Amino acid sequence: MDWLGDDIWLTWTAIGVVLSVVEIASMEFVFLMFGVGAFAAAAVAALGAPFVLCLLVFGGVSGSMLTLVRPKMVKRIHRGPTLPSGQHGLVGQYATVDEQVSAHAGQVMINGQRWTARVLDADTTFEPGTEVLVVAIEGPIARVTAAHH
């Protein structure tokens, strides 16, 4: 079998497979783009194209994949769900009323930290020791409502 002659498409296919397997280990979407270029070169070689044209197809497809497809794939993969951090990570936490909480005054303890708090419903008041739920953080003020477990 002449790997660089009549069956060069097999060589390009093998290169594509090896690059794709290496991609599984790296997960950077770089080797995969070159693997796609190798598979495109294999297709052109199977149609009887000369080696130089196969190289041009490999380079063109790989370059195009790296510049056009890879950035979109990386962005989509890394987009994922975001986790609230900082003070916004307190939303959904339970707090204990430290000083009576009303529409105008009050303080709660959230994860061991004292926060100024206001009720969500202006007609509600929570007494010290009551467990409440933090539903919003508005600057330095925690908005709280009744805790329902």
Short mmCIF file of C-alpha atoms in Angstrom, two decimals:
data_model
loop_
_atom_site.label_atom_id
_atom_site.label_comp_id
_atom_site.label_asym_id
_atom_site.label_seq_id
_atom_site.Cartn_x
_atom_site.Cartn_y
_atom_site.Cartn_z
CA MET A 1 0.00 0.00 0.00
CA ASP A 2 1.42 3.38 -0.99
CA TRP A 3 0.54 5.78 1.87
CA LEU A 4 1.74 8.84 0.02
CA GLY A 5 0.36 7.91 -3.38
CA ASP A 6 -2.98 6.39 -4.25
CA ASP A 7 -4.08 5.92 -0.64
CA ILE A 8 -3.09 9.32 0.76
CA TRP A 9 -6.69 9.75 1.86
CA LEU A 10 -6.06 7.03 4.46
CA THR A 11 -3.12 9.00 5.82
CA TRP A 12 -5.23 12.16 6.07
CA THR A 13 -8.01 10.17 7.77
CA ALA A 14 -5.53 8.70 10.27
CA ILE A 15 -4.18 12.20 10.99
CA GLY A 16 -7.75 13.42 11.53
CA VAL A 17 -8.49 10.57 13.94
CA VAL A 18 -5.27 11.13 15.91
CA LEU A 19 -5.94 14.88 16.17
CA SER A 20 -9.50 14.24 17.30
CA VAL A 21 -8.32 11.83 20.00
CA VAL A 22 -5.71 14.34 21.18
CA GLU A 23 -8.55 16.90 21.38
CA ILE A 24 -10.36 14.70 23.88
CA ALA A 25 -7.36 15.05 26.20
CA SER A 26 -6.89 18.80 25.72
CA MET A 27 -10.48 20.09 25.39
CA GLU A 28 -9.22 23.35 23.89
CA PHE A 29 -10.96 22.94 20.51
CA VAL A 30 -7.67 23.47 18.67
CA PHE A 31 -6.74 19.92 17.69
CA LEU A 32 -10.36 19.32 16.69
CA MET A 33 -10.19 22.17 14.18
CA PHE A 34 -7.04 20.66 12.64
CA GLY A 35 -8.74 17.25 12.70
CA VAL A 36 -11.63 18.63 10.66
CA GLY A 37 -9.07 20.09 8.24
CA ALA A 38 -7.45 16.65 7.93
CA PHE A 39 -10.81 15.01 7.24
CA ALA A 40 -11.52 17.63 4.55
CA ALA A 41 -8.11 16.90 3.01
CA ALA A 42 -8.92 13.19 3.12
CA ALA A 43 -12.15 13.82 1.22
CA VAL A 44 -10.36 15.83 -1.45
CA ALA A 45 -7.62 13.19 -1.67
CA ALA A 46 -10.22 10.44 -2.08
CA LEU A 47 -11.53 12.35 -5.11
CA GLY A 48 -8.05 12.17 -6.65
CA ALA A 49 -6.74 15.68 -5.91
CA PRO A 50 -2.97 16.19 -5.92
CA PHE A 51 -1.08 16.35 -2.61
CA VAL A 52 -0.50 20.11 -2.88
CA LEU A 53 -4.25 20.73 -3.18
CA CYS A 54 -4.82 18.47 -0.15
CA LEU A 55 -2.35 20.59 1.82
CA LEU A 56 -4.13 23.78 0.75
CA VAL A 57 -7.51 22.34 1.74
CA PHE A 58 -6.08 21.19 5.08
CA GLY A 59 -4.64 24.64 5.79
CA GLY A 60 -7.70 26.54 4.55
CA VAL A 61 -10.26 24.46 6.41
CA SER A 62 -8.18 24.34 9.60
CA GLY A 63 -7.57 28.09 9.52
CA SER A 64 -11.22 28.82 8.85
CA MET A 65 -12.32 26.54 11.65
CA LEU A 66 -9.87 28.16 14.07
CA THR A 67 -10.97 31.70 13.24
CA LEU A 68 -14.69 31.26 12.55
CA VAL A 69 -15.94 28.23 14.48
CA ARG A 70 -13.66 27.83 17.51
CA PRO A 71 -14.42 31.23 19.12
CA LYS A 72 -18.17 30.54 18.96
CA MET A 73 -17.73 27.04 20.40
CA VAL A 74 -15.53 28.27 23.25
CA LYS A 75 -17.96 31.08 24.04
CA ARG A 76 -20.89 28.70 24.08
CA ILE A 77 -19.12 26.11 26.23
CA HIS A 78 -17.91 28.67 28.76
CA ARG A 79 -21.19 30.56 28.85
CA GLY A 80 -22.79 28.04 31.25
CA PRO A 81 -24.75 29.05 34.32
CA THR A 82 -23.32 31.78 36.47
CA LEU A 83 -23.35 31.56 40.20
CA PRO A 84 -24.19 34.67 42.20
CA SER A 85 -21.26 35.87 44.21
CA GLY A 86 -20.59 38.56 46.76
CA GLN A 87 -23.60 40.13 48.35
CA HIS A 88 -25.93 38.85 45.61
CA GLY A 89 -25.02 35.33 46.67
CA LEU A 90 -27.00 36.03 49.85
CA VAL A 91 -30.31 36.06 47.97
CA GLY A 92 -32.15 32.89 48.89
CA GLN A 93 -30.35 32.55 52.24
CA TYR A 94 -32.17 32.37 55.54
CA ALA A 95 -31.50 35.07 58.13
CA THR A 96 -32.39 35.59 61.77
CA VAL A 97 -33.98 38.87 62.86
CA ASP A 98 -31.64 40.63 65.30
CA GLU A 99 -33.63 43.84 65.73
CA GLN A 100 -37.31 44.21 64.78
CA VAL A 101 -37.61 44.46 60.99
CA SER A 102 -40.28 46.70 59.47
CA ALA A 103 -40.61 48.87 56.39
CA HIS A 104 -38.48 51.56 58.06
CA ALA A 105 -35.89 49.85 60.29
CA GLY A 106 -34.38 46.57 61.36
CA GLN A 107 -31.38 44.28 61.30
CA VAL A 108 -30.83 40.63 60.53
CA MET A 109 -27.93 38.20 60.82
CA ILE A 110 -27.04 36.50 57.53
CA ASN A 111 -24.28 33.88 57.74
CA GLY A 112 -22.92 35.54 60.88
CA GLN A 113 -22.95 39.05 59.42
CA ARG A 114 -25.24 41.84 60.56
CA TRP A 115 -27.25 43.47 57.76
CA THR A 116 -29.65 46.37 57.71
CA ALA A 117 -32.96 44.88 56.63
CA ARG A 118 -36.37 45.97 55.44
CA VAL A 119 -39.48 43.89 54.87
CA LEU A 120 -40.69 43.24 51.37
CA ASP A 121 -44.33 43.84 52.35
CA ALA A 122 -44.74 47.23 54.09
CA ASP A 123 -47.53 45.89 56.35
CA THR A 124 -45.34 43.13 57.84
CA THR A 125 -43.12 43.23 60.92
CA PHE A 126 -40.72 40.52 62.11
CA GLU A 127 -39.68 40.21 65.75
CA PRO A 128 -36.16 39.29 66.99
CA GLY A 129 -35.40 35.59 66.68
CA THR A 130 -37.71 35.11 63.69
CA GLU A 131 -36.24 33.31 60.70
CA VAL A 132 -36.71 35.20 57.43
CA LEU A 133 -35.74 34.68 53.81
CA VAL A 134 -33.52 37.16 51.95
CA VAL A 135 -35.23 37.90 48.64
CA ALA A 136 -33.14 40.83 47.41
CA ILE A 137 -30.07 42.90 48.19
CA GLU A 138 -30.48 46.59 47.43
CA GLY A 139 -27.15 48.23 48.18
CA PRO A 140 -26.56 47.82 51.93
CA ILE A 141 -30.12 46.69 52.65
CA ALA A 142 -31.40 43.13 52.67
CA ARG A 143 -35.06 42.79 51.66
CA VAL A 144 -36.66 39.96 53.62
CA THR A 145 -39.92 38.06 53.74
CA ALA A 146 -41.35 35.22 55.81
CA ALA A 147 -39.35 32.00 55.65
CA HIS A 148 -41.33 29.04 54.38
CA HIS A 149 -39.47 25.74 54.67
#
